Short mmCIF file of C-alpha atoms in Angstrom, two decimals:
data_model
loop_
_atom_site.label_atom_id
_atom_site.label_comp_id
_atom_site.label_asym_id
_atom_site.label_seq_id
_atom_site.Cartn_x
_atom_site.Cartn_y
_atom_site.Cartn_z
CA GLN A 1 17.21 -64.97 -4.94
CA GLY A 2 17.05 -62.85 -8.04
CA VAL A 3 14.19 -60.57 -8.89
CA ILE A 4 12.03 -61.65 -11.81
CA TRP A 5 10.79 -58.71 -13.88
CA MET A 6 7.56 -59.20 -15.75
CA ALA A 7 6.51 -56.95 -18.59
CA VAL A 8 3.11 -55.41 -18.02
CA LYS A 9 1.06 -54.91 -21.14
CA PRO A 10 -0.21 -51.30 -21.33
CA VAL A 11 -3.96 -50.81 -21.13
CA THR A 12 -5.43 -49.73 -24.46
CA LEU A 13 -8.58 -47.99 -25.62
CA LYS A 14 -9.83 -51.40 -26.74
CA ASP A 15 -9.43 -52.76 -23.20
CA VAL A 16 -11.40 -49.85 -21.78
CA ALA A 17 -14.12 -50.27 -24.40
CA GLN A 18 -14.51 -54.00 -23.65
CA LYS A 19 -14.63 -53.37 -19.91
CA ALA A 20 -17.26 -50.64 -20.32
CA GLY A 21 -19.26 -52.54 -22.96
CA VAL A 22 -19.10 -49.68 -25.46
CA SER A 23 -17.28 -48.97 -28.72
CA ILE A 24 -13.71 -47.70 -28.97
CA THR A 25 -15.09 -44.59 -30.66
CA THR A 26 -17.29 -43.85 -27.63
CA VAL A 27 -14.30 -44.19 -25.30
CA SER A 28 -12.32 -41.78 -27.49
CA HIS A 29 -15.12 -39.19 -27.43
CA VAL A 30 -15.38 -39.41 -23.64
CA ILE A 31 -11.63 -38.92 -23.18
CA ASN A 32 -11.18 -36.16 -25.77
CA LYS A 33 -14.58 -34.51 -25.25
CA THR A 34 -15.05 -34.37 -29.02
CA ARG A 35 -18.72 -35.36 -29.12
CA TYR A 36 -21.71 -35.74 -26.81
CA VAL A 37 -21.88 -39.08 -24.99
CA SER A 38 -24.81 -39.96 -22.75
CA PRO A 39 -24.22 -39.66 -18.98
CA SER A 40 -24.75 -43.41 -18.47
CA ALA A 41 -22.17 -44.36 -21.12
CA THR A 42 -19.75 -41.71 -19.84
CA GLU A 43 -20.04 -43.16 -16.34
CA LEU A 44 -19.30 -46.70 -17.61
CA VAL A 45 -16.21 -45.46 -19.47
CA GLU A 46 -14.91 -43.46 -16.50
CA GLU A 47 -15.37 -46.45 -14.17
CA ALA A 48 -13.51 -48.69 -16.62
CA ILE A 49 -10.67 -46.16 -16.91
CA LYS A 50 -10.37 -46.05 -13.13
CA GLU A 51 -10.48 -49.84 -12.66
CA LEU A 52 -7.97 -50.53 -15.42
CA ASN A 53 -5.76 -47.57 -14.43
CA TYR A 54 -5.76 -46.43 -18.06
CA VAL A 55 -3.39 -43.57 -18.90
CA HIS A 56 -4.11 -41.72 -22.14
CA ASN A 57 -1.09 -41.76 -24.46
CA LEU A 58 -0.55 -38.07 -25.13
CA ALA A 59 2.58 -38.64 -27.23
CA ALA A 60 0.74 -41.01 -29.58
CA ARG A 61 -2.11 -38.55 -30.01
CA THR A 62 0.37 -35.77 -30.76
CA LEU A 63 2.05 -37.82 -33.50
CA LYS A 64 -1.27 -38.77 -35.04
CA LYS A 65 -2.95 -35.36 -34.97
CA ARG A 66 0.14 -33.09 -35.06
CA LYS A 67 -1.46 -31.35 -32.08
CA SER A 68 -0.71 -31.93 -28.42
CA ASN A 69 -3.24 -29.62 -26.71
CA VAL A 70 -0.36 -28.64 -24.42
CA ILE A 71 0.87 -25.08 -23.87
CA GLY A 72 4.31 -24.23 -22.47
CA ILE A 73 4.44 -21.46 -19.86
CA MET A 74 7.81 -19.79 -19.22
CA MET A 75 7.92 -17.82 -15.98
CA SER A 76 10.70 -16.38 -13.82
CA GLY A 77 10.79 -16.34 -10.04
CA MET A 78 8.12 -19.02 -9.59
CA SER A 79 8.07 -18.50 -5.81
CA ASN A 80 6.67 -14.97 -6.27
CA PRO A 81 2.86 -14.83 -5.70
CA TYR A 82 2.79 -12.28 -8.56
CA PHE A 83 3.17 -15.13 -11.05
CA LEU A 84 0.62 -17.37 -9.35
CA GLU A 85 -2.22 -15.00 -10.20
CA ILE A 86 -1.07 -14.80 -13.84
CA LEU A 87 -1.00 -18.61 -13.97
CA GLN A 88 -4.51 -18.80 -12.55
CA GLY A 89 -5.71 -16.57 -15.40
CA ILE A 90 -3.89 -18.75 -17.93
CA GLU A 91 -5.29 -21.96 -16.47
CA SER A 92 -8.87 -20.67 -16.46
CA VAL A 93 -8.82 -20.36 -20.27
CA LEU A 94 -6.81 -23.52 -20.96
CA LYS A 95 -9.09 -25.65 -18.78
CA GLU A 96 -12.19 -24.33 -20.52
CA LYS A 97 -10.72 -25.09 -23.95
CA GLY A 98 -9.39 -28.54 -23.07
CA TYR A 99 -5.67 -27.70 -22.97
CA LEU A 100 -2.97 -28.69 -20.50
CA MET A 101 0.04 -26.60 -19.51
CA ILE A 102 3.60 -27.39 -18.54
CA LEU A 103 5.58 -24.85 -16.53
CA GLY A 104 9.13 -23.77 -17.11
CA ASN A 105 11.17 -21.68 -14.68
CA ALA A 106 13.30 -19.25 -16.67
CA GLY A 107 15.78 -18.94 -13.80
CA ASP A 108 18.59 -16.41 -13.79
CA GLN A 109 20.46 -17.64 -16.86
CA LEU A 110 19.47 -17.66 -20.52
CA THR A 111 20.80 -21.21 -20.75
CA ASP A 112 18.04 -22.22 -18.30
CA GLN A 113 15.44 -20.86 -20.71
CA GLU A 114 17.09 -22.57 -23.66
CA LYS A 115 16.95 -25.92 -21.89
CA GLN A 116 13.32 -25.36 -20.99
CA ILE A 117 12.44 -24.51 -24.60
CA ASN A 118 13.98 -27.88 -25.57
CA VAL A 119 11.63 -29.54 -23.07
CA PHE A 120 8.66 -27.69 -24.58
CA SER A 121 9.71 -28.83 -28.04
CA SER A 122 10.05 -32.45 -26.89
CA TRP A 123 6.45 -32.27 -25.71
CA GLY A 124 5.38 -30.85 -29.05
CA VAL A 125 3.64 -27.90 -27.39
CA ASP A 126 1.09 -26.06 -29.52
CA GLY A 127 2.27 -22.66 -28.26
CA ILE A 128 4.34 -20.84 -25.62
CA ILE A 129 3.49 -18.00 -23.25
CA THR A 130 6.62 -16.31 -21.96
CA TYR A 131 7.04 -13.66 -19.28
CA GLY A 132 9.71 -10.96 -19.40
CA GLN A 133 12.56 -10.25 -21.78
CA GLY A 134 13.65 -13.80 -22.53
CA TYR A 135 12.04 -13.87 -25.98
CA GLN A 136 13.93 -10.79 -27.20
CA MET A 137 17.23 -12.08 -25.84
CA ILE A 138 17.06 -15.58 -27.34
CA ARG A 139 14.48 -15.04 -30.07
CA GLU A 140 16.11 -17.52 -32.47
CA LYS A 141 15.84 -20.28 -29.87
CA TYR A 142 12.15 -19.55 -29.29
CA ASP A 143 11.47 -19.37 -33.02
CA MET A 144 13.08 -22.79 -33.50
CA SER A 145 10.21 -24.27 -31.49
CA ASN A 146 8.05 -23.63 -34.59
CA CYS A 147 4.98 -22.69 -32.58
CA PRO A 148 3.16 -19.43 -31.77
CA ILE A 149 4.58 -17.27 -28.97
CA VAL A 150 2.82 -14.71 -26.76
CA CYS A 151 4.90 -12.32 -24.63
CA ILE A 152 3.65 -11.01 -21.27
CA GLU A 153 4.73 -7.64 -19.80
CA THR A 154 7.06 -6.89 -22.71
CA LEU A 155 6.75 -6.31 -26.44
CA GLY A 156 7.83 -9.31 -28.49
CA GLY A 157 8.09 -7.46 -31.80
CA ASP A 158 6.19 -7.23 -35.05
CA ALA A 159 5.64 -10.98 -35.43
CA VAL A 160 4.57 -11.87 -31.88
CA ASP A 161 1.39 -11.19 -29.92
CA SER A 162 1.96 -9.35 -26.63
CA VAL A 163 0.10 -8.34 -23.47
CA ILE A 164 1.72 -5.39 -21.72
CA MET A 165 1.03 -3.19 -18.69
CA ASP A 166 1.03 0.62 -18.74
CA ALA A 167 3.02 0.89 -15.52
CA ARG A 168 4.61 4.27 -16.25
CA GLN A 169 1.33 6.19 -16.28
CA VAL A 170 -0.12 4.68 -13.11
CA VAL A 171 3.14 5.20 -11.20
CA TYR A 172 3.17 8.80 -12.41
CA GLU A 173 -0.39 9.34 -11.18
CA SER A 174 0.26 7.57 -7.86
CA ILE A 175 3.43 9.53 -7.05
CA THR A 176 1.59 12.72 -8.01
CA ASP A 177 -1.13 11.74 -5.54
CA MET A 178 1.48 11.30 -2.80
CA ILE A 179 2.87 14.75 -3.59
CA LYS A 180 -0.61 16.28 -3.41
CA SER A 181 -0.96 14.59 -0.01
CA GLY A 182 2.00 16.67 1.21
CA TYR A 183 5.04 14.48 0.55
CA ARG A 184 7.78 16.25 -1.40
CA GLU A 185 10.82 14.00 -1.01
CA ILE A 186 9.97 10.44 -1.99
CA GLY A 187 12.54 7.66 -2.19
CA CYS A 188 12.32 4.72 -4.59
CA ILE A 189 13.35 1.08 -4.28
CA TYR A 190 13.28 -0.54 -7.73
CA GLY A 191 13.60 -4.15 -8.91
CA ILE A 192 15.81 -5.78 -11.54
CA ALA A 193 17.69 -2.91 -13.14
CA ASP A 194 17.45 -3.80 -16.84
CA ALA A 195 13.86 -5.13 -16.83
CA VAL A 196 11.43 -3.19 -19.01
CA THR A 197 8.91 -3.11 -16.16
CA THR A 198 11.48 -1.58 -13.80
CA ILE A 199 12.48 1.09 -16.32
CA GLU A 200 8.85 2.09 -16.89
CA ARG A 201 8.16 2.40 -13.16
CA ILE A 202 11.26 4.52 -12.57
CA GLU A 203 10.32 6.76 -15.52
CA GLY A 204 6.85 7.32 -14.07
CA TYR A 205 8.35 8.10 -10.66
CA LYS A 206 10.89 10.60 -12.04
CA GLU A 207 8.40 12.28 -14.36
CA ALA A 208 5.97 12.89 -11.49
CA LEU A 209 8.71 14.54 -9.43
CA ARG A 210 9.85 16.77 -12.29
CA ASP A 211 6.32 17.84 -13.24
CA ASN A 212 5.81 18.90 -9.64
CA LYS A 213 9.10 20.85 -9.63
CA ILE A 214 10.84 18.42 -7.29
CA THR A 215 14.51 17.62 -7.90
CA VAL A 216 15.21 13.99 -8.82
CA ARG A 217 17.98 12.78 -6.53
CA GLU A 218 19.64 9.66 -7.92
CA GLU A 219 20.97 8.69 -4.49
CA TYR A 220 17.35 8.24 -3.40
CA ILE A 221 16.72 5.68 -6.15
CA ARG A 222 18.00 2.33 -4.86
CA CYS A 223 18.10 -1.19 -6.35
CA GLY A 224 16.14 -3.76 -4.38
CA GLU A 225 16.78 -6.65 -6.83
CA SER A 226 13.09 -7.65 -6.65
CA THR A 227 13.74 -9.67 -3.46
CA LEU A 228 12.49 -9.50 0.11
CA ALA A 229 16.03 -9.43 1.50
CA ALA A 230 17.10 -6.49 -0.67
CA GLY A 231 13.88 -4.60 0.08
CA TYR A 232 14.63 -5.04 3.77
CA ARG A 233 18.25 -3.92 3.26
CA GLU A 234 17.44 -0.81 1.25
CA THR A 235 14.69 0.29 3.64
CA ASN A 236 17.20 0.17 6.47
CA TRP A 237 19.60 2.21 4.31
CA PHE A 238 16.99 4.93 3.86
CA LEU A 239 16.23 4.99 7.58
CA ASP A 240 19.95 5.16 8.50
CA ASN A 241 21.10 7.66 5.88
CA THR A 242 18.23 9.98 5.01
CA GLY A 243 15.41 11.92 6.57
CA LEU A 244 12.91 10.97 3.86
CA LYS A 245 9.26 10.94 4.82
CA ALA A 246 7.95 8.79 1.96
CA LEU A 247 8.96 5.71 -0.01
CA PHE A 248 7.81 4.02 -3.22
CA VAL A 249 8.67 0.31 -3.46
CA GLY A 250 8.52 -1.31 -6.90
CA ASN A 251 7.24 -4.86 -6.30
CA ASN A 252 5.51 -7.12 -3.78
CA MET A 253 8.53 -9.00 -2.39
CA MET A 254 10.51 -5.80 -1.79
CA THR A 255 7.46 -4.22 -0.12
CA LEU A 256 7.27 -7.19 2.23
CA GLY A 257 10.95 -6.73 3.09
CA CYS A 258 10.32 -3.01 3.61
CA ALA A 259 7.39 -3.71 5.95
CA LYS A 260 9.57 -6.16 7.90
CA ALA A 261 12.28 -3.52 8.41
CA LEU A 262 9.76 -0.86 9.48
CA SER A 263 8.08 -3.25 11.91
CA GLU A 264 11.38 -4.31 13.52
CA ARG A 265 12.42 -0.71 14.00
CA LYS A 266 8.95 0.33 15.15
CA VAL A 267 8.72 3.00 12.47
CA ASP A 268 5.24 4.48 12.49
CA ILE A 269 3.33 4.55 9.17
CA PRO A 270 2.55 7.13 7.88
CA SER A 271 3.58 9.72 10.51
CA ARG A 272 7.27 8.79 10.28
CA LEU A 273 7.31 7.22 6.81
CA ALA A 274 4.60 7.13 4.17
CA LEU A 275 4.59 4.02 1.98
CA LEU A 276 3.38 3.10 -1.51
CA GLY A 277 4.03 -0.30 -3.06
CA TYR A 278 3.60 -1.89 -6.48
CA ASP A 279 1.59 -5.16 -6.75
CA ASP A 280 -1.14 -5.87 -4.25
CA ASP A 281 -0.99 -9.03 -2.15
CA PRO A 282 -3.85 -9.69 0.30
CA TRP A 283 -1.61 -9.14 3.33
CA ARG A 284 -1.36 -5.40 2.58
CA ASP A 285 -5.01 -4.89 3.43
CA THR A 286 -4.66 -6.73 6.74
CA ALA A 287 -1.40 -5.16 7.94
CA GLN A 288 -1.50 -3.08 11.10
CA VAL A 289 -1.50 -0.05 8.82
CA PRO A 290 -3.02 -1.10 5.45
CA ILE A 291 -0.51 -0.32 2.72
CA SER A 292 -1.43 1.69 -0.38
CA SER A 293 -0.60 -0.22 -3.55
CA ILE A 294 -0.65 -0.13 -7.32
CA ARG A 295 -2.64 -3.20 -8.37
CA PRO A 296 -1.93 -4.69 -11.82
CA PRO A 297 -4.70 -6.88 -13.32
CA LEU A 298 -2.60 -10.05 -13.24
CA TYR A 299 -5.40 -12.58 -13.63
CA GLU A 300 -6.75 -10.64 -16.61
CA MET A 301 -3.25 -10.50 -18.09
CA GLY A 302 -2.99 -14.28 -17.95
CA LYS A 303 -6.43 -14.69 -19.53
CA LYS A 304 -5.76 -12.21 -22.34
CA ALA A 305 -2.39 -13.78 -23.18
CA THR A 306 -3.94 -17.25 -23.39
CA GLN A 307 -6.85 -16.07 -25.52
CA LEU A 308 -4.38 -14.42 -27.91
CA LEU A 309 -2.34 -17.61 -28.14
CA LEU A 310 -5.30 -19.89 -28.82
CA ARG A 311 -6.60 -17.50 -31.48
CA ARG A 312 -3.15 -17.54 -33.10
CA ILE A 313 -3.08 -21.36 -33.03
CA ASN A 314 -6.47 -21.56 -34.71
CA ASN A 315 -5.82 -18.67 -37.11
CA PRO A 316 -2.08 -18.37 -37.87
CA GLU A 317 -2.61 -15.67 -40.51
CA LYS A 318 -4.45 -13.18 -38.31
CA LYS A 319 -2.93 -9.77 -37.62
CA TYR A 320 -0.58 -9.64 -34.65
CA GLU A 321 -1.94 -7.82 -31.59
CA VAL A 322 -0.65 -5.85 -28.62
CA ILE A 323 -3.08 -5.64 -25.70
CA LYS A 324 -2.36 -2.94 -23.13
CA LEU A 325 -3.77 -3.26 -19.61
CA PHE A 326 -3.90 -0.60 -16.90
CA PRO A 327 -3.15 -1.06 -13.18
CA GLU A 328 -5.06 0.91 -10.56
CA LEU A 329 -4.08 2.74 -7.38
CA ILE A 330 -5.56 1.20 -4.23
CA LYS A 331 -5.21 3.96 -1.67
CA ARG A 332 -5.26 2.86 1.95
CA LYS A 333 -3.87 4.43 5.12
CA SER A 334 -0.11 4.36 4.52
CA TYR A 335 0.03 7.93 3.16
#
């Protein structure tokens, strides 16, 4: 026998209002939180919504008001806990202000970002927060979205708000602290070679060595590709090919790979190898030897970026801003 398909009429605001015994206007205010509604009426509306399985038509509201209350978030490496804390900061502001967010994974290719921007545009997002260098590399594509943009961890330019981190200075101060603790030869495992954040961290590392009259040896500066596997690989290279007594690792995933290699080879920290990492996951404080880390204010970075974006949405003519945040050294027992 054939299957008979029956069209199901979508539930409307009018249906919800009749079920709850209130006006359509009251239902709208409850859903959009645009005006005070008494607790008893709110409860009736919410019960009606649940019973009727009403789904608010976001697309229709967007067409009517020219505003979606949706923000697009473009991140890269979504599996990295680093980005989770930024997202938590973003969400804390959006939730308070009644906005939703949709996430886009930038991936490894610019075409991935371009496709994701198309998705944002199809949703009619009110603004985009983007992490990394994607905006500079495909600026025209971002600008075609015709909505405000905020860049995180990189400068977007004269016509974009940005939230950046002063990584160079804190790396300089942290490496200087290692040197004052008695370590003269310090290796470095850095992340993605052409990333602005990587370049700043390497500059801070090199400058600290030079200012303390220590020769910068390029062979001791190795690319860890911002991954656990490469951090593990490069740590083993240092152990096999050098007699270095200290190591600076430029992000959380590489530090985890480094710790894995040291644990497998039973390398004692810090008597055999002192260790300093960038980023500060909770596991570092609970490791057998707690690992010293440079902690960036990621949650605050997400909050600041979102506040900038919402201010830009509500006041398009305001002066563009660059907010600079400062990480801190969390010194533990690894050097």
